[in-house]
Short mmCIF file of N, CA and C in Angstrom, two decimals:
data_model
loop_
_atom_site.label_atom_id
_atom_site.label_comp_id
_atom_site.label_asym_id
_atom_site.label_seq_id
_atom_site.Cartn_x
_atom_site.Cartn_y
_atom_site.Cartn_z
N MET Z 27 -27.72 63.41 -102.38
CA MET Z 27 -29.17 63.44 -103.41
C MET Z 27 -30.10 62.30 -102.81
N THR Z 28 -31.30 62.73 -102.66
CA THR Z 28 -32.68 62.14 -102.05
C THR Z 28 -34.07 62.17 -102.86
N SER Z 29 -34.68 61.24 -102.93
CA SER Z 29 -36.15 61.25 -104.01
C SER Z 29 -36.98 60.67 -102.59
N GLU Z 30 -38.23 60.40 -103.48
CA GLU Z 30 -39.05 59.82 -102.63
C GLU Z 30 -39.28 58.67 -102.51
N SER Z 31 -38.17 57.66 -103.29
CA SER Z 31 -38.29 56.41 -103.55
C SER Z 31 -36.85 55.90 -102.69
N ILE Z 32 -35.75 56.61 -102.69
CA ILE Z 32 -34.35 56.18 -102.30
C ILE Z 32 -33.98 57.47 -101.13
N ARG Z 33 -32.56 57.32 -100.58
CA ARG Z 33 -31.83 58.28 -99.93
C ARG Z 33 -30.55 57.80 -99.64
N ILE Z 34 -29.72 58.61 -100.19
CA ILE Z 34 -28.07 58.48 -100.24
C ILE Z 34 -27.39 59.24 -99.22
N GLU Z 35 -26.39 58.34 -98.55
CA GLU Z 35 -25.73 58.94 -97.76
C GLU Z 35 -24.41 58.97 -97.93
N ILE Z 36 -23.55 59.95 -98.17
CA ILE Z 36 -21.68 59.56 -98.36
C ILE Z 36 -21.41 59.84 -97.23
N GLY Z 37 -21.06 58.78 -96.28
CA GLY Z 37 -20.29 59.20 -94.81
C GLY Z 37 -18.56 58.93 -95.19
N SER Z 38 -18.13 59.09 -94.16
CA SER Z 38 -16.53 59.13 -93.86
C SER Z 38 -16.08 57.73 -94.23
N ARG Z 39 -14.85 57.20 -95.06
CA ARG Z 39 -14.29 56.34 -95.28
C ARG Z 39 -14.47 55.80 -96.79
N GLU Z 40 -15.19 56.59 -97.71
CA GLU Z 40 -15.31 56.26 -99.06
C GLU Z 40 -16.56 55.42 -98.87
N VAL Z 41 -17.65 55.56 -98.15
CA VAL Z 41 -18.70 54.55 -98.05
C VAL Z 41 -19.91 55.28 -98.17
N ALA Z 42 -20.86 54.77 -99.20
CA ALA Z 42 -22.07 55.53 -99.55
C ALA Z 42 -23.16 54.64 -99.11
N THR Z 43 -23.82 54.93 -98.93
CA THR Z 43 -25.41 54.12 -98.42
C THR Z 43 -26.67 54.54 -99.13
N VAL Z 44 -27.21 53.51 -99.55
CA VAL Z 44 -28.53 54.14 -100.55
C VAL Z 44 -29.64 53.08 -99.67
N THR Z 45 -30.97 53.64 -99.34
CA THR Z 45 -31.78 53.14 -98.51
C THR Z 45 -32.83 53.31 -99.70
N LEU Z 46 -33.79 52.15 -99.91
CA LEU Z 46 -34.86 51.90 -100.54
C LEU Z 46 -36.11 52.69 -99.12
N ALA Z 47 -36.83 53.70 -99.67
CA ALA Z 47 -37.13 54.18 -98.36
C ALA Z 47 -39.01 53.98 -98.79
N ARG Z 48 -39.51 53.17 -99.40
CA ARG Z 48 -40.92 53.06 -99.23
C ARG Z 48 -41.49 51.79 -98.47
N ALA Z 49 -41.24 52.10 -97.46
CA ALA Z 49 -41.37 50.68 -96.09
C ALA Z 49 -42.71 50.45 -96.14
N GLU Z 50 -43.58 51.48 -96.42
CA GLU Z 50 -44.96 51.31 -96.40
C GLU Z 50 -45.80 50.61 -97.53
N LYS Z 51 -45.02 50.54 -98.43
CA LYS Z 51 -45.01 49.60 -99.76
C LYS Z 51 -43.96 48.44 -100.12
N HIS Z 52 -43.22 48.07 -98.61
CA HIS Z 52 -42.47 47.20 -98.57
C HIS Z 52 -41.30 47.06 -99.46
N ASN Z 53 -41.01 48.06 -99.90
CA ASN Z 53 -39.64 48.51 -100.90
C ASN Z 53 -40.02 48.21 -102.06
N ALA Z 54 -41.31 47.70 -102.62
CA ALA Z 54 -41.65 47.30 -103.98
C ALA Z 54 -41.07 48.16 -105.10
N MET Z 55 -40.29 47.74 -106.14
CA MET Z 55 -39.69 48.61 -106.94
C MET Z 55 -41.06 49.16 -107.83
N ASP Z 56 -41.03 50.23 -108.34
CA ASP Z 56 -41.78 50.77 -109.79
C ASP Z 56 -40.48 51.33 -110.30
N ALA Z 57 -41.35 51.69 -111.49
CA ALA Z 57 -40.32 52.78 -112.28
C ALA Z 57 -39.78 54.00 -111.77
N VAL Z 58 -40.47 54.35 -111.12
CA VAL Z 58 -39.43 55.66 -110.30
C VAL Z 58 -38.29 55.07 -109.53
N MET Z 59 -38.86 54.07 -108.83
CA MET Z 59 -37.57 53.50 -107.77
C MET Z 59 -36.34 53.02 -108.75
N ILE Z 60 -36.50 52.27 -109.63
CA ILE Z 60 -35.78 51.79 -110.80
C ILE Z 60 -35.12 52.72 -111.15
N ALA Z 61 -35.43 54.04 -111.69
CA ALA Z 61 -35.13 55.30 -112.46
C ALA Z 61 -34.00 55.80 -111.55
N ASP Z 62 -34.67 56.25 -110.24
CA ASP Z 62 -33.99 56.29 -108.75
C ASP Z 62 -32.51 55.87 -108.64
N LEU Z 63 -32.75 54.60 -108.61
CA LEU Z 63 -31.56 53.66 -108.55
C LEU Z 63 -30.47 53.99 -109.61
N THR Z 64 -30.92 53.75 -110.80
CA THR Z 64 -29.79 53.91 -111.63
C THR Z 64 -29.13 55.26 -111.82
N ALA Z 65 -30.17 56.33 -111.48
CA ALA Z 65 -29.42 57.52 -111.45
C ALA Z 65 -28.49 57.21 -110.43
N ALA Z 66 -28.76 57.05 -109.13
CA ALA Z 66 -28.24 56.79 -108.02
C ALA Z 66 -26.56 56.47 -108.37
N ALA Z 67 -26.69 54.93 -109.22
CA ALA Z 67 -25.32 54.50 -109.46
C ALA Z 67 -24.36 54.86 -110.35
N GLU Z 68 -25.20 55.57 -111.22
CA GLU Z 68 -24.18 56.13 -112.34
C GLU Z 68 -23.72 57.37 -111.53
N HIS Z 69 -24.10 57.87 -110.36
CA HIS Z 69 -23.69 59.31 -109.86
C HIS Z 69 -22.55 58.53 -108.98
N LEU Z 70 -22.94 57.71 -108.34
CA LEU Z 70 -21.85 57.10 -107.28
C LEU Z 70 -20.73 56.70 -107.96
N ALA Z 71 -21.04 56.08 -109.21
CA ALA Z 71 -19.89 55.76 -110.02
C ALA Z 71 -18.98 56.33 -110.33
N MET Z 72 -19.22 57.59 -110.48
CA MET Z 72 -18.35 58.67 -111.09
C MET Z 72 -17.47 59.60 -110.17
N ASP Z 73 -17.92 59.24 -108.85
CA ASP Z 73 -17.57 60.14 -107.53
C ASP Z 73 -16.24 59.04 -106.97
N ASP Z 74 -15.17 59.74 -107.02
CA ASP Z 74 -14.13 59.38 -106.98
C ASP Z 74 -13.93 59.24 -105.20
N GLY Z 75 -14.58 60.02 -104.68
CA GLY Z 75 -14.35 59.50 -102.98
C GLY Z 75 -15.52 58.48 -102.50
N VAL Z 76 -16.16 57.87 -103.64
CA VAL Z 76 -16.90 56.77 -103.32
C VAL Z 76 -16.25 55.40 -103.59
N ARG Z 77 -15.85 54.39 -102.70
CA ARG Z 77 -15.41 53.21 -103.18
C ARG Z 77 -16.27 51.75 -102.95
N VAL Z 78 -17.32 52.12 -101.88
CA VAL Z 78 -17.85 50.86 -101.38
C VAL Z 78 -19.40 51.87 -101.27
N VAL Z 79 -20.32 50.77 -101.86
CA VAL Z 79 -21.99 51.10 -101.91
C VAL Z 79 -22.76 50.32 -101.13
N VAL Z 80 -23.28 50.69 -100.05
CA VAL Z 80 -23.91 49.45 -99.23
C VAL Z 80 -25.51 49.93 -99.22
N LEU Z 81 -26.44 48.77 -100.18
CA LEU Z 81 -27.82 48.88 -100.34
C LEU Z 81 -28.45 48.49 -99.02
N GLN Z 82 -29.25 49.21 -98.33
CA GLN Z 82 -30.57 48.83 -97.24
C GLN Z 82 -31.83 49.01 -97.71
N ALA Z 83 -32.54 48.88 -96.44
CA ALA Z 83 -33.91 49.16 -96.50
C ALA Z 83 -34.40 49.48 -95.78
N GLU Z 84 -35.67 50.48 -95.44
CA GLU Z 84 -36.27 50.59 -94.41
C GLU Z 84 -37.48 49.55 -94.02
N GLY Z 85 -37.75 49.44 -92.84
CA GLY Z 85 -38.98 48.78 -92.47
C GLY Z 85 -38.89 47.01 -92.71
N ARG Z 86 -39.72 46.19 -92.58
CA ARG Z 86 -39.62 45.11 -91.92
C ARG Z 86 -39.16 44.14 -93.35
N THR Z 87 -39.51 45.01 -94.97
CA THR Z 87 -39.21 43.76 -95.95
C THR Z 87 -38.03 44.82 -96.37
N PHE Z 88 -37.30 43.97 -97.07
CA PHE Z 88 -35.96 44.31 -98.20
C PHE Z 88 -36.64 44.92 -99.27
N CYS Z 89 -37.36 44.21 -100.28
CA CYS Z 89 -37.86 44.70 -101.53
C CYS Z 89 -39.23 43.36 -101.44
N ALA Z 90 -40.16 43.88 -101.49
CA ALA Z 90 -41.28 42.47 -101.66
C ALA Z 90 -41.19 42.54 -103.54
N ASP Z 91 -41.35 42.96 -104.15
CA ASP Z 91 -41.81 42.88 -105.44
C ASP Z 91 -41.35 44.10 -106.43
N VAL Z 92 -41.55 43.60 -107.85
CA VAL Z 92 -41.48 44.49 -108.71
C VAL Z 92 -42.70 44.66 -109.32
N LEU Z 93 -42.96 46.12 -109.22
CA LEU Z 93 -44.56 46.05 -109.69
C LEU Z 93 -44.68 46.42 -111.33
N THR Z 94 -45.35 45.62 -111.83
CA THR Z 94 -45.55 45.72 -113.33
C THR Z 94 -46.70 45.88 -114.17
N ARG Z 95 -47.91 46.45 -112.95
CA ARG Z 95 -48.85 46.62 -113.47
C ARG Z 95 -48.87 48.21 -114.18
N ALA Z 96 -50.21 48.63 -114.78
CA ALA Z 96 -50.15 50.14 -115.48
C ALA Z 96 -49.35 50.95 -114.30
N GLY Z 97 -48.50 51.89 -115.17
CA GLY Z 97 -47.59 52.89 -114.25
C GLY Z 97 -46.74 52.05 -113.29
N GLY Z 98 -46.56 51.14 -113.67
CA GLY Z 98 -45.17 50.41 -112.77
C GLY Z 98 -43.87 50.03 -113.87
N VAL Z 99 -43.03 49.09 -113.74
CA VAL Z 99 -41.78 49.31 -114.87
C VAL Z 99 -41.93 49.38 -116.20
N ALA Z 100 -41.38 50.32 -116.72
CA ALA Z 100 -40.68 50.46 -118.16
C ALA Z 100 -40.19 49.13 -118.70
N ARG Z 101 -40.29 48.68 -119.33
CA ARG Z 101 -39.28 47.47 -120.18
C ARG Z 101 -38.14 48.41 -120.67
N SER Z 102 -37.02 48.19 -120.68
CA SER Z 102 -35.91 48.62 -121.43
C SER Z 102 -35.45 47.83 -122.58
N SER Z 103 -35.24 48.39 -123.68
CA SER Z 103 -34.76 47.33 -125.03
C SER Z 103 -33.06 47.23 -124.71
N HIS Z 104 -32.52 48.02 -123.98
CA HIS Z 104 -30.93 48.03 -123.79
C HIS Z 104 -31.31 47.13 -122.05
N ARG Z 105 -30.36 46.08 -122.39
CA ARG Z 105 -30.06 45.12 -121.23
C ARG Z 105 -28.51 45.52 -120.58
N ARG Z 106 -27.91 45.74 -119.74
CA ARG Z 106 -26.21 45.88 -119.54
C ARG Z 106 -26.19 44.52 -118.60
N SER Z 107 -25.27 43.51 -119.26
CA SER Z 107 -24.74 42.71 -118.59
C SER Z 107 -23.88 42.90 -117.49
N TRP Z 108 -23.63 42.10 -116.16
CA TRP Z 108 -23.07 41.99 -115.22
C TRP Z 108 -21.51 42.06 -115.39
N SER Z 109 -20.79 42.02 -116.71
CA SER Z 109 -19.58 41.97 -116.78
C SER Z 109 -19.53 42.93 -117.67
N GLU Z 110 -20.29 43.81 -117.59
CA GLU Z 110 -20.15 45.06 -118.70
C GLU Z 110 -20.07 46.61 -117.31
N PRO Z 111 -18.83 46.49 -116.93
CA PRO Z 111 -18.77 47.30 -115.77
C PRO Z 111 -19.08 49.28 -116.58
N SER Z 112 -19.24 50.04 -115.97
CA SER Z 112 -19.78 51.28 -116.44
C SER Z 112 -18.36 52.23 -116.07
N LYS Z 113 -17.45 51.29 -114.93
CA LYS Z 113 -16.44 52.34 -114.73
C LYS Z 113 -15.40 51.53 -114.39
N VAL Z 114 -14.15 51.46 -114.44
CA VAL Z 114 -13.58 50.28 -113.90
C VAL Z 114 -12.38 51.43 -113.51
N ARG Z 115 -11.49 51.21 -112.24
CA ARG Z 115 -11.02 52.09 -111.17
C ARG Z 115 -9.76 51.32 -111.29
#
């Protein structure tokens, strides 16, 4: 699974690596990247061959900002708490 904003690689030993791939924007998150990360998390959570997910970033900056300008982040009316897992193994 790959998009313009992230890359996913599933290696051996049940480890998936998700890479933020907008180094030219210092990996600032926008609505597209957030949607891509959400889809990736949902996909990996359902993959029985993945037990560990490593999140990394290209470039000098891990993540500089969350873009909230026009065309940036869409607000969601549903917020999931950290204690509400999507899947328990």
